[in-house]
Short mmCIF file of C-alpha atoms in Angstrom, two decimals:
data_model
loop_
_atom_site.label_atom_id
_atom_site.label_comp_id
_atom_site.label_asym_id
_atom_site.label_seq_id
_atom_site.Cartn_x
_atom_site.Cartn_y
_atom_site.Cartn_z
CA UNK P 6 -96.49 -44.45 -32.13
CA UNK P 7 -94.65 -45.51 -35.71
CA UNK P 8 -91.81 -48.04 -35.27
CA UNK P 9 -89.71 -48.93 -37.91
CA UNK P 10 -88.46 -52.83 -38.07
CA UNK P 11 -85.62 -54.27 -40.32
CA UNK P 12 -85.43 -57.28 -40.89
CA UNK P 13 -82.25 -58.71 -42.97
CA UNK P 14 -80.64 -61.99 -43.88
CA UNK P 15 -77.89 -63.06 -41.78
CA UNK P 16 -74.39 -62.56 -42.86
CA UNK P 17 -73.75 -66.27 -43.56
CA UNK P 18 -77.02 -66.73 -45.70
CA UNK P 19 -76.72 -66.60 -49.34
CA UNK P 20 -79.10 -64.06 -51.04
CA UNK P 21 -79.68 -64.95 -54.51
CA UNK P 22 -82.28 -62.36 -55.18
CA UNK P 23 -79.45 -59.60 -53.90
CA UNK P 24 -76.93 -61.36 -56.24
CA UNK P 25 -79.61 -60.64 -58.88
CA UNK P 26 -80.25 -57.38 -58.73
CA UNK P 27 -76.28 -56.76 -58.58
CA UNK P 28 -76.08 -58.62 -62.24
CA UNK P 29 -78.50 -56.26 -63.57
CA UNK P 30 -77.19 -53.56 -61.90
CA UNK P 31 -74.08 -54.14 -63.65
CA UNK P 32 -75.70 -54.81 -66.74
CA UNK P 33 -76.97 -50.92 -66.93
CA UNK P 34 -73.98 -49.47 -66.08
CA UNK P 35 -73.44 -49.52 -62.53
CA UNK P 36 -70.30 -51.82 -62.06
CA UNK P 37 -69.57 -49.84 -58.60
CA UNK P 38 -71.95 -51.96 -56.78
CA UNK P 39 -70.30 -54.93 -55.60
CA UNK P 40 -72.57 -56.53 -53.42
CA UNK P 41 -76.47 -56.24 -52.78
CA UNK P 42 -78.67 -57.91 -49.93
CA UNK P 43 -82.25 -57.40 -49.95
CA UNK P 44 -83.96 -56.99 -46.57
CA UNK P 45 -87.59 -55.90 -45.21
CA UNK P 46 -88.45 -52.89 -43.91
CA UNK P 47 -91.65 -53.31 -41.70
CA UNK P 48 -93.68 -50.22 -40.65
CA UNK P 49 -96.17 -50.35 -37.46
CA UNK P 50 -98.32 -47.68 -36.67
CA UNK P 51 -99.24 -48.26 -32.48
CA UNK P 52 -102.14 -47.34 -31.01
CA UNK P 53 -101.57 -45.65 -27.05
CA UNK P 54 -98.77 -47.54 -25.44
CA UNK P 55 -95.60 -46.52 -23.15
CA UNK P 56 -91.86 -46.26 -24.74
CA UNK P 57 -91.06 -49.24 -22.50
CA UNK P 58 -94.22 -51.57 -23.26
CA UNK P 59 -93.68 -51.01 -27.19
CA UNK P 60 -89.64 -51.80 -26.91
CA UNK P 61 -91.15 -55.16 -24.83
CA UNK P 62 -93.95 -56.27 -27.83
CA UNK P 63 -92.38 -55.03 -30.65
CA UNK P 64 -89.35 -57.14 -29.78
CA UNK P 65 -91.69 -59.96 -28.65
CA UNK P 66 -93.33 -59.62 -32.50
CA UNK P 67 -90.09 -59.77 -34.02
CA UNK P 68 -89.13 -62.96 -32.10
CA UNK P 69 -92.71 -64.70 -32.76
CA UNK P 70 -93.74 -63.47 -36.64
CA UNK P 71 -91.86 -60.59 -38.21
CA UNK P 72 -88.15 -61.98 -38.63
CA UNK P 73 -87.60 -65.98 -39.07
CA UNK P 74 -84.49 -65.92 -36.34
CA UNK P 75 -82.93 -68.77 -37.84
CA UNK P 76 -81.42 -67.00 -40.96
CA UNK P 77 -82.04 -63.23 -40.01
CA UNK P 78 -81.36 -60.15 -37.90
CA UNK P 79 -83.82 -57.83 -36.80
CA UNK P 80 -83.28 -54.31 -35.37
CA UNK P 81 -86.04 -51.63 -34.87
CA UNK P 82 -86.58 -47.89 -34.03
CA UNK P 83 -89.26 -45.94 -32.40
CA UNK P 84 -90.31 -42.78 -34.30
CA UNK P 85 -91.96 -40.16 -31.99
CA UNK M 107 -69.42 -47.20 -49.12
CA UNK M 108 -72.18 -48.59 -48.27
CA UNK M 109 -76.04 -47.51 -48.78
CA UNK M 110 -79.34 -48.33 -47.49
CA UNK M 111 -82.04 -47.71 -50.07
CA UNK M 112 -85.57 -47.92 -48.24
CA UNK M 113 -88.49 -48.54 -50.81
CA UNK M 114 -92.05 -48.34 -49.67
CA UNK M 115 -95.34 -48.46 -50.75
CA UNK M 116 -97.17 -45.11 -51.73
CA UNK M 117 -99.94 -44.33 -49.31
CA UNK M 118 -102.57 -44.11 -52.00
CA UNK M 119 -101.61 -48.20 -52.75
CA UNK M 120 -102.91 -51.18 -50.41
CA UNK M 121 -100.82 -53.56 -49.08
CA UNK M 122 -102.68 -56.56 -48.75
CA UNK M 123 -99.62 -58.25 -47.80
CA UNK M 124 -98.96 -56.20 -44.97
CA UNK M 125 -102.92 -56.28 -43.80
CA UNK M 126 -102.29 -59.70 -43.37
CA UNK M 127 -99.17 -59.67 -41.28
CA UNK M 128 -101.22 -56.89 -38.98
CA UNK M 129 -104.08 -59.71 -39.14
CA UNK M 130 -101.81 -62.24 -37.46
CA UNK M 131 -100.33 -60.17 -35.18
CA UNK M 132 -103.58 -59.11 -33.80
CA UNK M 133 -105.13 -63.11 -33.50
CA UNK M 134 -101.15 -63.63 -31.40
CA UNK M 135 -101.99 -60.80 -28.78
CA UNK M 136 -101.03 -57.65 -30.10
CA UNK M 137 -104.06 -55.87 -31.33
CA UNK M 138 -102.18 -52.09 -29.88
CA UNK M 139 -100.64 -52.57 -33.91
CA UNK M 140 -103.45 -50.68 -35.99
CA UNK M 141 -101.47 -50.70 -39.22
CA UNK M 142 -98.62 -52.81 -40.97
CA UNK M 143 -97.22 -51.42 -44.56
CA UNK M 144 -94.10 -53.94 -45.85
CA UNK M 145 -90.95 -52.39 -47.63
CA UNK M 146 -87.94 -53.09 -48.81
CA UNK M 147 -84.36 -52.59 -47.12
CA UNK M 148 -82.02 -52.40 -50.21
CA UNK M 149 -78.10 -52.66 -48.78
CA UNK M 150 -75.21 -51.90 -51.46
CA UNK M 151 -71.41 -52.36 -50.93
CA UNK M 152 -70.20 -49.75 -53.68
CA UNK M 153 -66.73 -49.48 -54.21
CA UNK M 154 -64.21 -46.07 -54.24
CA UNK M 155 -66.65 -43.54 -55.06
CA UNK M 156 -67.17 -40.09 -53.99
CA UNK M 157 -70.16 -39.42 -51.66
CA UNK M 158 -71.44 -37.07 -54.75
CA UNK M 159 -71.22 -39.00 -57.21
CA UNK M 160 -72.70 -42.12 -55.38
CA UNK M 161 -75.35 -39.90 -54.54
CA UNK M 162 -76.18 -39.21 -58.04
CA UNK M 163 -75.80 -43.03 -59.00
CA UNK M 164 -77.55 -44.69 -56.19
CA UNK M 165 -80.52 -42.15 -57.33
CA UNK M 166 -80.25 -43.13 -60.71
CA UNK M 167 -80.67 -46.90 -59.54
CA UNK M 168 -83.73 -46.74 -57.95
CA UNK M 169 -85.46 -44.85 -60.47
CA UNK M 170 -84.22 -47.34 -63.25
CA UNK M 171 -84.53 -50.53 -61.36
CA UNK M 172 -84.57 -50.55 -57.53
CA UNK M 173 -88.11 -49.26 -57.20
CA UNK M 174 -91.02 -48.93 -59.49
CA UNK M 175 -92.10 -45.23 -58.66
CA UNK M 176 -95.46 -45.50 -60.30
CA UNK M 177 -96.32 -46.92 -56.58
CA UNK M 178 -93.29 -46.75 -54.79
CA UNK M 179 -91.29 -44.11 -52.96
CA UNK M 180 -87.75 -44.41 -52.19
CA UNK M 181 -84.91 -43.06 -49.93
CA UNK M 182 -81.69 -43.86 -49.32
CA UNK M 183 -78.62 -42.97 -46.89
CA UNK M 184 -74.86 -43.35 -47.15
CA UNK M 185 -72.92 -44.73 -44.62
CA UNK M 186 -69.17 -44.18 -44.07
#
């Protein structure tokens, strides 16, 4: 089984590498973009394991290593 | 409008940095996770755009400056 995590910074956390990339953004020609937050995208390949059990331990990872819960969110999907 | 760009990590390209996240998560219990590859989630606010045109733009981002696709891949989906 493939899960997919995201892990992002919390609205009230500044994200100076985001605010970055939106300066140079701007500075080739893409004024449009107003804001930009950077986040993680975290791809697990399972071995066997029920629907239910990989909900339980992926959310147990998320909590314990993946995403610092203190300044960010985490949200995940199962892929087949 | 906003956007979610996902960049990852070409298959042919180690990720050392995700073999070590799939390291620790084996010594804290959880050796069912066989393989860890780390992206990035990029979010953008754009402003008044049409989905067309910021579907031209947001591809002309990544392959100036929001991924390097010598190793990377990228996607990316609109939202509202």
């Amino acid at each position: 089984m493939k899960v997919k995590v995201y892990v992002t910074l919390k609205k009230s956390i500044a994200d100076p590498q985001g605010t970055a990339i939106q300066g140079a953004l701007k500075k080739i020609g893409y004024p449009i973009v107003e804001e930009v937050r950077i986040g993680k995208l975290i791809e697990l390949q399972l071995g066997e394991i029920s629907v239910e059990s990989a909900q339980q331990q992926v959310k147990e990872m998320c909590e314990k290593l993946l995403a610092n819960t203190v300044i960010e969110d985490y949200s995940f999907e199962l892929i087949d």
